[in-house]
Amino acid sequence: MSTSTLTTNLQTWASNAHHNLTTATSRLSIYDYIRLVTIVGAYCLLRPYLMKLGARFQAKDHEREIDMDELSPSAKISPNSLRGQVQVLDDSESEEEGRVSGMDWGKKARRRQRMVLRKILDEEERIRREEEEAEDDKEIQEFLVDA
């Protein structure tokens, strides 16, 4: 496509757009303008409420638990159905360390991710246990009488 045909096409499109817009707006009556303003105004006023309503429905849908009846035994579980559910899988003995083939790509990354999740969960459990022990010690200190 040469430069002259490109500029010719752009000029044609611009003149067509100008002609269509001027004829469309010149044929509108006062009733049509009032109707247009009413529709645009209603949209602007109702849009925030509609967005909040949609967000509420979406949040309710995300909080809904997955029923096993919804999933057929042969159906594949989609990643969207698993969001928000954290499970730490045990290392299986079938995973071998040294060998990497086309089918084994990502096994090391999955194993590392499981280890990270396991460490995070263990750390949270340790912190919670220490807080409970500290709270128990405080309760015991209350009942001890200094002699």
Coordinates of N, CA, C and O in Angstrom, one line a residue, residues 1-17:
M1 N 0.8 -1.2 0.0 CA 0.0 0.0 0.0 C 0.9 1.2 0.0 O 1.8 1.4 0.9
S2 N 0.7 2.1 -0.9 CA 1.6 3.3 -1.0 C 1.0 4.4 -0.1 O -0.1 4.3 0.4
T3 N 1.8 5.4 0.0 CA 1.5 6.5 0.9 C 0.3 7.3 0.3 O -0.5 7.8 1.1
S4 N 0.2 7.4 -1.0 CA -0.9 8.2 -1.6 C -2.2 7.5 -1.4 O -3.2 8.2 -1.1
T5 N -2.3 6.2 -1.4 CA -3.5 5.5 -1.2 C -3.9 5.5 0.3 O -5.1 5.6 0.6
L6 N -2.9 5.5 1.1 CA -3.2 5.6 2.6 C -3.7 7.0 2.9 O -4.7 7.1 3.6
T7 N -3.2 8.0 2.4 CA -3.7 9.4 2.7 C -5.1 9.6 2.1 O -5.9 10.2 2.7
T8 N -5.3 9.0 0.9 CA -6.6 9.1 0.3 C -7.7 8.4 1.1 O -8.8 8.9 1.3
N9 N -7.3 7.2 1.6 CA -8.2 6.5 2.5 C -8.5 7.2 3.8 O -9.7 7.3 4.2
L10 N -7.5 7.8 4.4 CA -7.7 8.6 5.6 C -8.6 9.8 5.3 O -9.5 10.1 6.2
Q11 N -8.4 10.5 4.2 CA -9.2 11.7 3.9 C -10.7 11.2 3.7 O -11.6 11.9 4.1
T12 N -10.9 10.1 3.0 CA -12.2 9.6 2.7 C -12.9 9.3 4.0 O -14.1 9.6 4.2
W13 N -12.2 8.6 4.9 CA -12.8 8.2 6.2 C -13.1 9.4 7.1 O -14.2 9.5 7.7
A14 N -12.3 10.4 7.1 CA -12.5 11.6 7.8 C -13.7 12.4 7.3 O -14.6 12.9 8.0
S15 N -13.8 12.5 5.9 CA -15.0 13.2 5.3 C -16.3 12.5 5.6 O -17.3 13.1 5.9
N16 N -16.2 11.1 5.5 CA -17.4 10.3 5.8 C -17.9 10.5 7.3 O -19.1 10.6 7.6
A17 N -16.9 10.5 8.2 CA -17.2 10.6 9.6 C -17.8 12.0 9.9 O -18.8 12.2 10.6

